[in-house]
PDB file of C-alpha atoms and ligand atoms in Angstrom:
ATOM      1  CA  MET A1036      17.092 -27.829 -56.274  1.00 95.00           C
ATOM      2  CA  ILE A1037      18.080 -31.060 -57.301  1.00 96.00           C
ATOM      3  CA  HIS A1038      15.785 -33.036 -58.970  1.00 97.00           C
ATOM      4  CA  PRO A1039      16.012 -36.974 -58.982  1.00 96.00           C
ATOM      5  CA  ILE A1040      16.310 -38.633 -62.446  1.00 97.00           C
ATOM      6  CA  VAL A1041      13.622 -40.873 -64.055  1.00 96.00           C
ATOM      7  CA  VAL A1042      15.020 -43.629 -65.134  1.00 96.00           C
ATOM      8  CA  TYR A1043      14.084 -46.077 -67.902  1.00 96.00           C
ATOM      9  CA  GLY A1044      10.708 -47.980 -66.374  1.00 94.00           C
ATOM     10  CA  ASP A1045       9.073 -44.992 -65.796  1.00 96.00           C
ATOM     11  CA  PRO A1046       5.838 -44.645 -67.814  1.00 96.00           C
ATOM     12  CA  ILE A1047       6.544 -40.581 -69.046  1.00 97.00           C
ATOM     13  CA  LEU A1048       9.886 -41.431 -70.911  1.00 97.00           C
ATOM     14  CA  LYS A1049       7.764 -42.627 -72.812  1.00 97.00           C
ATOM     15  CA  LYS A1050       4.666 -39.681 -72.888  1.00 98.00           C
ATOM     16  CA  VAL A1051       4.363 -37.437 -76.219  1.00 98.00           C
ATOM     17  CA  ALA A1052       4.477 -34.036 -73.917  1.00 98.00           C
ATOM     18  CA  VAL A1053       2.197 -31.756 -73.599  1.00 98.00           C
ATOM     19  CA  ASP A1054       3.377 -27.902 -75.172  1.00 98.00           C
ATOM     20  CA  ILE A1055       3.833 -25.051 -72.232  1.00 97.00           C
ATOM     21  CA  GLU A1056       1.141 -22.227 -71.770  1.00 94.00           C
ATOM     22  CA  LYS A1057       3.185 -19.191 -70.758  1.00 90.00           C
ATOM     23  CA  ASP A1058       2.946 -17.990 -67.296  1.00 86.00           C
ATOM     24  CA  SER A1059       0.949 -21.935 -66.507  1.00 86.00           C
ATOM     25  CA  PHE A1060       4.630 -22.540 -64.509  1.00 81.00           C
ATOM     26  CA  ASP A1061       7.016 -20.787 -63.147  1.00 92.00           C
ATOM     27  CA  LEU A1062       9.255 -21.527 -66.066  1.00 95.00           C
ATOM     28  CA  VAL A1063      12.506 -18.828 -64.096  1.00 95.00           C
ATOM     29  CA  GLN A1064      13.046 -21.843 -60.980  1.00 96.00           C
ATOM     30  CA  LEU A1065      11.996 -24.288 -63.762  1.00 97.00           C
ATOM     31  CA  ILE A1066      14.642 -23.811 -65.839  1.00 97.00           C
ATOM     32  CA  ALA A1067      17.226 -23.195 -63.719  1.00 98.00           C
ATOM     33  CA  ASP A1068      15.908 -26.791 -61.478  1.00 98.00           C
ATOM     34  CA  MET A1069      16.707 -28.273 -64.895  1.00 98.00           C
ATOM     35  CA  TYR A1070      20.027 -26.730 -64.777  1.00 98.00           C
ATOM     36  CA  GLU A1071      21.449 -27.610 -60.582  1.00 98.00           C
ATOM     37  CA  THR A1072      19.766 -30.930 -61.836  1.00 98.00           C
ATOM     38  CA  MET A1073      22.169 -31.843 -64.973  1.00 97.00           C
ATOM     39  CA  TYR A1074      25.070 -29.911 -63.803  1.00 97.00           C
ATOM     40  CA  ALA A1075      25.309 -32.539 -60.336  1.00 96.00           C
ATOM     41  CA  ALA A1076      24.714 -35.307 -62.717  1.00 96.00           C
ATOM     42  CA  ASN A1077      27.603 -33.999 -65.322  1.00 95.00           C
ATOM     43  CA  GLY A1078      25.224 -34.202 -68.406  1.00 96.00           C
ATOM     44  CA  VAL A1079      24.934 -31.790 -71.503  1.00 96.00           C
ATOM     45  CA  GLY A1080      21.063 -31.685 -71.360  1.00 98.00           C
ATOM     46  CA  ILE A1081      18.257 -33.028 -69.733  1.00 98.00           C
ATOM     47  CA  ALA A1082      14.493 -32.168 -71.007  1.00 98.00           C
ATOM     48  CA  ALA A1083      11.114 -31.254 -68.414  1.00 98.00           C
ATOM     49  CA  PRO A1084      10.476 -35.222 -68.623  1.00 98.00           C
ATOM     50  CA  GLN A1085      13.152 -36.340 -66.696  1.00 98.00           C
ATOM     51  CA  ILE A1086      12.483 -34.675 -63.602  1.00 97.00           C
ATOM     52  CA  GLY A1087       8.620 -36.126 -63.978  1.00 97.00           C
ATOM     53  CA  LYS A1088       7.233 -33.270 -65.832  1.00 97.00           C
ATOM     54  CA  SER A1089       5.054 -34.518 -69.334  1.00 97.00           C
ATOM     55  CA  ILE A1090       6.261 -31.051 -71.023  1.00 98.00           C
ATOM     56  CA  ARG A1091       7.825 -29.857 -74.149  1.00 98.00           C
ATOM     57  CA  LEU A1092      10.894 -28.157 -72.534  1.00 98.00           C
ATOM     58  CA  PHE A1093      15.137 -28.699 -72.659  1.00 98.00           C
ATOM     59  CA  VAL A1094      17.945 -27.065 -71.626  1.00 98.00           C
ATOM     60  CA  ILE A1095      21.517 -27.314 -72.384  1.00 98.00           C
ATOM     61  CA  ASP A1096      24.842 -26.138 -71.698  1.00 97.00           C
ATOM     62  CA  ALA A1097      27.187 -28.728 -73.747  1.00 95.00           C
ATOM     63  CA  GLU A1098      30.252 -26.593 -74.497  1.00 93.00           C
ATOM     64  CA  PRO A1099      32.210 -28.783 -71.634  1.00 89.00           C
ATOM     65  CA  PHE A1100      31.560 -32.258 -73.493  1.00 88.00           C
ATOM     66  CA  ASP A1101      33.696 -30.843 -77.142  1.00 90.00           C
ATOM     67  CA  LYS A1102      35.177 -27.222 -76.282  1.00 92.00           C
ATOM     68  CA  LYS A1103      35.099 -27.051 -80.036  1.00 93.00           C
ATOM     69  CA  ARG A1104      33.203 -28.291 -81.950  1.00 93.00           C
ATOM     70  CA  LEU A1105      29.791 -27.216 -79.191  1.00 93.00           C
ATOM     71  CA  LYS A1106      31.424 -23.856 -77.897  1.00 95.00           C
ATOM     72  CA  GLY A1107      29.036 -21.882 -76.510  1.00 95.00           C
ATOM     73  CA  PHE A1108      26.204 -23.792 -76.861  1.00 96.00           C
ATOM     74  CA  LYS A1109      23.761 -23.359 -73.545  1.00 97.00           C
ATOM     75  CA  LYS A1110      20.344 -22.585 -74.998  1.00 98.00           C
ATOM     76  CA  ILE A1111      16.468 -23.653 -73.633  1.00 98.00           C
ATOM     77  CA  PHE A1112      14.013 -24.547 -75.695  1.00 98.00           C
ATOM     78  CA  ILE A1113      10.261 -23.786 -74.964  1.00 98.00           C
ATOM     79  CA  ASN A1114       7.704 -25.367 -77.036  1.00 98.00           C
ATOM     80  CA  PRO A1115       9.490 -26.674 -79.796  1.00 98.00           C
ATOM     81  CA  VAL A1116       9.172 -28.661 -83.207  1.00 98.00           C
ATOM     82  CA  ILE A1117      11.940 -29.796 -85.183  1.00 98.00           C
ATOM     83  CA  ILE A1118      10.634 -29.018 -88.392  1.00 98.00           C
ATOM     84  CA  HIS A1119      13.299 -29.875 -91.332  1.00 97.00           C
ATOM     85  CA  GLN A1120      15.326 -32.707 -90.982  1.00 96.00           C
ATOM     86  CA  ASP A1121      18.828 -33.397 -93.478  1.00 93.00           C
ATOM     87  CA  GLY A1122      21.843 -34.204 -95.020  1.00 92.00           C
ATOM     88  CA  ASP A1123      23.305 -37.412 -93.936  1.00 93.00           C
ATOM     89  CA  LYS A1124      22.347 -39.743 -91.001  1.00 95.00           C
ATOM     90  CA  TRP A1125      26.066 -40.947 -88.770  1.00 97.00           C
ATOM     91  CA  ALA A1126      26.832 -42.604 -85.567  1.00 97.00           C
ATOM     92  CA  TYR A1127      27.687 -41.174 -82.944  1.00 97.00           C
ATOM     93  CA  GLU A1128      28.318 -42.901 -78.794  1.00 97.00           C
ATOM     94  CA  GLU A1129      25.607 -41.880 -77.173  1.00 97.00           C
ATOM     95  CA  GLY A1130      24.672 -41.820 -73.458  1.00 97.00           C
ATOM     96  CA  CYS A1131      21.340 -40.669 -71.522  1.00 98.00           C
ATOM     97  CA  LEU A1132      20.867 -39.786 -67.765  1.00 97.00           C
ATOM     98  CA  SER A1133      18.266 -41.405 -67.798  1.00 97.00           C
ATOM     99  CA  ILE A1134      19.132 -45.255 -68.666  1.00 97.00           C
ATOM    100  CA  PRO A1135      22.899 -45.297 -66.895  1.00 96.00           C
ATOM    101  CA  GLY A1136      25.669 -47.161 -67.878  1.00 94.00           C
ATOM    102  CA  ILE A1137      24.663 -47.807 -71.497  1.00 95.00           C
ATOM    103  CA  ARG A1138      26.088 -46.371 -74.353  1.00 96.00           C
ATOM    104  CA  TYR A1139      25.522 -46.834 -78.653  1.00 96.00           C
ATOM    105  CA  ASP A1140      26.123 -45.144 -81.186  1.00 96.00           C
ATOM    106  CA  VAL A1141      22.875 -43.630 -82.403  1.00 97.00           C
ATOM    107  CA  HIS A1142      22.120 -42.642 -86.300  1.00 97.00           C
ATOM    108  CA  ARG A1143      20.247 -39.349 -87.057  1.00 97.00           C
ATOM    109  CA  HIS A1144      20.500 -36.873 -89.438  1.00 97.00           C
ATOM    110  CA  SER A1145      23.347 -34.204 -89.455  1.00 97.00           C
ATOM    111  CA  THR A1146      20.960 -31.038 -90.108  1.00 98.00           C
ATOM    112  CA  ILE A1147      18.139 -29.849 -88.445  1.00 98.00           C
ATOM    113  CA  THR A1148      16.236 -26.468 -88.048  1.00 98.00           C
ATOM    114  CA  ILE A1149      13.972 -26.029 -84.785  1.00 98.00           C
ATOM    115  CA  LYS A1150      11.300 -23.569 -84.197  1.00 98.00           C
ATOM    116  CA  TYR A1151      10.719 -22.626 -80.468  1.00 98.00           C
ATOM    117  CA  PHE A1152      10.512 -20.604 -77.906  1.00 98.00           C
ATOM    118  CA  ASP A1153      13.570 -19.271 -76.250  1.00 97.00           C
ATOM    119  CA  GLU A1154      13.530 -18.069 -72.008  1.00 95.00           C
ATOM    120  CA  ASN A1155      12.104 -14.481 -72.881  1.00 94.00           C
ATOM    121  CA  TRP A1156       9.146 -15.894 -74.807  1.00 96.00           C
ATOM    122  CA  VAL A1157      11.060 -14.698 -78.067  1.00 97.00           C
ATOM    123  CA  GLU A1158       9.932 -17.102 -80.938  1.00 98.00           C
ATOM    124  CA  ARG A1159      13.208 -18.423 -82.358  1.00 98.00           C
ATOM    125  CA  THR A1160      14.146 -20.415 -85.878  1.00 98.00           C
ATOM    126  CA  GLU A1161      16.971 -21.824 -86.205  1.00 98.00           C
ATOM    127  CA  THR A1162      19.571 -24.572 -88.310  1.00 98.00           C
ATOM    128  CA  TYR A1163      21.650 -26.961 -86.693  1.00 97.00           C
ATOM    129  CA  ASP A1164      24.292 -28.966 -87.741  1.00 96.00           C
ATOM    130  CA  ASP A1165      26.511 -31.123 -86.551  1.00 95.00           C
ATOM    131  CA  LEU A1166      26.820 -32.198 -82.382  1.00 96.00           C
ATOM    132  CA  LYS A1167      25.191 -28.999 -81.924  1.00 97.00           C
ATOM    133  CA  ALA A1168      21.940 -31.125 -84.269  1.00 97.00           C
ATOM    134  CA  ARG A1169      22.357 -34.044 -82.539  1.00 97.00           C
ATOM    135  CA  VAL A1170      22.832 -33.215 -78.747  1.00 98.00           C
ATOM    136  CA  ILE A1171      19.093 -30.898 -79.932  1.00 98.00           C
ATOM    137  CA  GLN A1172      17.558 -34.589 -81.328  1.00 98.00           C
ATOM    138  CA  HIS A1173      18.380 -36.753 -78.168  1.00 98.00           C
ATOM    139  CA  GLU A1174      16.849 -34.122 -76.036  1.00 98.00           C
ATOM    140  CA  TYR A1175      13.838 -33.285 -78.983  1.00 98.00           C
ATOM    141  CA  ASP A1176      13.295 -37.074 -78.415  1.00 98.00           C
ATOM    142  CA  HIS A1177      12.881 -36.777 -74.804  1.00 98.00           C
ATOM    143  CA  ILE A1178       9.545 -35.156 -75.385  1.00 98.00           C
ATOM    144  CA  GLU A1179       7.816 -37.199 -77.911  1.00 98.00           C
ATOM    145  CA  GLY A1180       8.711 -40.098 -74.972  1.00 98.00           C
ATOM    146  CA  VAL A1181      11.849 -41.242 -77.926  1.00 98.00           C
ATOM    147  CA  LEU A1182      15.209 -42.928 -76.144  1.00 98.00           C
ATOM    148  CA  PHE A1183      18.263 -43.293 -77.532  1.00 98.00           C
ATOM    149  CA  VAL A1184      18.011 -46.592 -77.110  1.00 98.00           C
ATOM    150  CA  ASP A1185      14.791 -47.077 -79.366  1.00 97.00           C
ATOM    151  CA  HIS A1186      17.109 -46.322 -82.522  1.00 97.00           C
ATOM    152  CA  LEU A1187      18.929 -49.146 -81.984  1.00 96.00           C
ATOM    153  CA  SER A1188      18.370 -52.003 -84.455  1.00 95.00           C
ATOM    154  CA  SER A1189      16.335 -55.179 -83.065  1.00 95.00           C
ATOM    155  CA  LEU A1190      19.783 -57.339 -82.436  1.00 95.00           C
ATOM    156  CA  LYS A1191      21.475 -54.578 -80.441  1.00 94.00           C
ATOM    157  CA  LYS A1192      18.182 -53.913 -78.428  1.00 95.00           C
ATOM    158  CA  GLN A1193      18.251 -57.983 -77.682  1.00 96.00           C
ATOM    159  CA  LEU A1194      21.398 -57.437 -76.744  1.00 94.00           C
ATOM    160  CA  ILE A1195      20.698 -54.890 -74.102  1.00 95.00           C
ATOM    161  CA  LYS A1196      17.193 -55.994 -72.972  1.00 96.00           C
ATOM    162  CA  GLY A1197      18.257 -57.210 -69.980  1.00 96.00           C
ATOM    163  CA  LYS A1198      20.250 -54.652 -69.297  1.00 95.00           C
ATOM    164  CA  LEU A1199      17.360 -52.248 -69.262  1.00 96.00           C
ATOM    165  CA  THR A1200      15.436 -54.377 -67.959  1.00 95.00           C
ATOM    166  CA  ASN A1201      17.701 -54.567 -64.664  1.00 94.00           C
ATOM    167  CA  ILE A1202      17.833 -51.042 -64.810  1.00 94.00           C
ATOM    168  CA  SER A1203      13.655 -50.571 -64.398  1.00 93.00           C
ATOM    169  CA  ARG A1204      13.849 -52.735 -61.637  1.00 91.00           C
ATOM    170  CA  GLY A1205      15.711 -50.140 -60.188  1.00 90.00           C
ATOM    171  CA  LYS A1206      19.013 -52.069 -60.839  1.00 91.00           C
ATOM    172  CA  TYR A1207      22.290 -50.475 -61.965  1.00 90.00           C
ATOM    173  CA  GLU A1208      24.779 -47.922 -60.862  1.00 90.00           C
ATOM    174  CA  ALA A1209      24.296 -43.799 -60.824  1.00 91.00           C
ATOM    175  CA  ASP A1210      26.768 -41.132 -59.210  1.00 91.00           C
ATOM    176  CA  TYR A1211      23.315 -38.626 -59.063  1.00 94.00           C
ATOM    177  CA  ARG A1212      20.006 -39.002 -57.972  1.00 91.00           C
ATOM    178  CA  VAL A1213      17.455 -40.916 -59.423  1.00 92.00           C
ATOM    179  CA  LYS A1214      13.878 -41.298 -58.951  1.00 90.00           C
ATOM    180  CA  ALA A1215      12.627 -44.594 -57.412  1.00 75.00           C
ATOM    181  CA  PRO A1216      11.584 -47.275 -60.129  1.00 71.00           C
ATOM    182  CA  ILE A1217       7.496 -48.052 -59.975  1.00 69.00           C
ATOM    183  CA  GLY A1218       7.412 -51.050 -58.501  1.00 64.00           C
ATOM    184  CA  LYS A1219       9.558 -49.233 -54.518  1.00 65.00           C
ATOM    185  CA  ARG A1220       7.668 -46.290 -54.686  1.00 62.00           C
TER     186      ARG A1220
HETATM  187 NI1  LIG B1271      18.542 -38.454 -72.673  1.00 66.30          NI
END
């Protein structure tokens, strides 16, 4: 089932999400729904808060975005914790399904180590670098209540303030289903 995507202005995107207890959700269905929602919106990753669930889960299928650097990068992260961030910060233009129409350079660490459970509840610890580390950090931010625009300098934030306000009021264009802004539900 395709879920409407929550957009900027909804307080759920600002909340630190909680761990999932085993068997507390139909995870198979939820993960399938998240992928379906993500593909329908042409995204490369989506986090549970973006479909209105404040839980620590995100899914990624980023290969279509860069067939070389992200080859085979399709993964499910349950209850993840980034335990180490390392390497020089580098800039790259990011966008977000929850912030339609805005793209900006974001500086992020080049290497991360993340501990998480996979879809079979097997605990894993893995290290990623380059674009994979970036995609993971972007999605991980979502379950920490952080959006990519939060990383921008105060000057840049000032520049896009009007656009963000418009999004929170329902004034934006998106070619996928979105949840109506708070004031209009
Ligand atoms: Ni995002």
